[in-house]
Amino acid sequence: MVLDGLSSTLRRSFDQGNTWDVVGPLPLKSPNHPSITRMGKQTLFVATYQQVKEGSEIVYDGPKVVTSEDGGVTW
């Protein structure tokens, strides 16, 4: 599996990279995903940095982690 950093899309290839299928988009808004980890056959974890603002106030500033149990199809 490969994470497309420009579109935040997870892609996979079953023929050594000759063709690629889109598995699905990541549910994170940040274009920088420093960590993607596979645990078992279908479980993926993706971590990124996230800053959430309400108006000009920062309400959250830190890590954001999402998980998928179906190889990245849903998160």
Short mmCIF file of C-alpha atoms in Angstrom, two decimals:
data_model
loop_
_atom_site.label_atom_id
_atom_site.label_comp_id
_atom_site.label_asym_id
_atom_site.label_seq_id
_atom_site.Cartn_x
_atom_site.Cartn_y
_atom_site.Cartn_z
CA MET A 1 0.00 0.00 0.00
CA VAL A 2 1.07 3.53 -0.74
CA LEU A 3 -0.24 6.80 0.63
CA ASP A 4 -0.59 9.53 -2.01
CA GLY A 5 0.46 12.62 -0.07
CA LEU A 6 -1.04 15.05 -2.56
CA SER A 7 -4.57 13.67 -2.51
CA SER A 8 -4.50 11.83 0.86
CA THR A 9 -5.60 8.69 -0.97
CA LEU A 10 -4.51 5.18 -0.06
CA ARG A 11 -3.57 3.06 -3.10
CA ARG A 12 -2.57 -0.60 -3.51
CA SER A 13 -1.07 -2.78 -6.22
CA PHE A 14 -1.30 -6.54 -6.67
CA ASP A 15 0.97 -6.71 -9.73
CA GLN A 16 4.24 -5.26 -8.41
CA GLY A 17 3.27 -1.66 -9.14
CA ASN A 18 2.15 -1.96 -12.77
CA THR A 19 -1.41 -0.92 -11.91
CA TRP A 20 -2.82 0.73 -8.79
CA ASP A 21 -6.28 0.63 -7.22
CA VAL A 22 -7.62 3.37 -5.00
CA VAL A 23 -8.49 1.84 -1.64
CA GLY A 24 -10.08 5.00 -0.28
CA PRO A 25 -9.43 8.49 1.00
CA LEU A 26 -8.05 9.15 4.47
CA PRO A 27 -10.45 11.00 6.78
CA LEU A 28 -7.78 13.51 7.77
CA LYS A 29 -7.50 17.03 6.40
CA SER A 30 -3.74 17.38 6.83
CA PRO A 31 -1.65 16.72 3.69
CA ASN A 32 1.21 15.45 5.87
CA HIS A 33 0.77 11.96 7.26
CA PRO A 34 3.98 11.06 9.04
CA SER A 35 2.98 7.55 10.03
CA ILE A 36 0.98 4.71 8.51
CA THR A 37 1.19 1.36 10.30
CA ARG A 38 -0.23 -2.01 9.36
CA MET A 39 -1.29 -4.42 12.10
CA GLY A 40 -2.44 -7.78 10.79
CA LYS A 41 -3.99 -8.27 7.36
CA GLN A 42 -6.65 -5.55 7.36
CA THR A 43 -5.94 -3.18 10.26
CA LEU A 44 -4.24 0.15 9.48
CA PHE A 45 -3.41 3.09 11.71
CA VAL A 46 -2.60 6.55 10.35
CA ALA A 47 -1.24 9.34 12.51
CA THR A 48 -0.91 13.00 11.67
CA TYR A 49 -0.68 16.38 13.35
CA GLN A 50 -3.90 18.35 13.63
CA GLN A 51 -4.73 21.86 14.76
CA VAL A 52 -8.41 22.70 15.24
CA LYS A 53 -9.57 26.29 15.49
CA GLU A 54 -12.90 27.82 16.41
CA GLY A 55 -12.66 31.33 15.08
CA SER A 56 -9.22 32.55 16.11
CA GLU A 57 -9.01 30.27 19.17
CA ILE A 58 -7.09 26.99 19.00
CA VAL A 59 -9.22 24.31 20.67
CA TYR A 60 -6.97 21.34 19.87
CA ASP A 61 -3.32 21.17 18.92
CA GLY A 62 -1.74 17.73 18.74
CA PRO A 63 -1.80 14.22 17.30
CA LYS A 64 -4.73 12.76 15.39
CA VAL A 65 -4.90 8.98 14.88
CA VAL A 66 -7.46 7.08 12.81
CA THR A 67 -7.87 3.34 12.28
CA SER A 68 -9.35 1.10 9.61
CA GLU A 69 -10.34 -2.53 10.10
CA ASP A 70 -10.92 -3.21 6.39
CA GLY A 71 -7.59 -2.28 4.80
CA GLY A 72 -8.36 1.42 4.41
CA VAL A 73 -11.79 1.25 2.75
CA THR A 74 -13.53 2.84 5.76
CA TRP A 75 -12.05 4.67 8.72
#
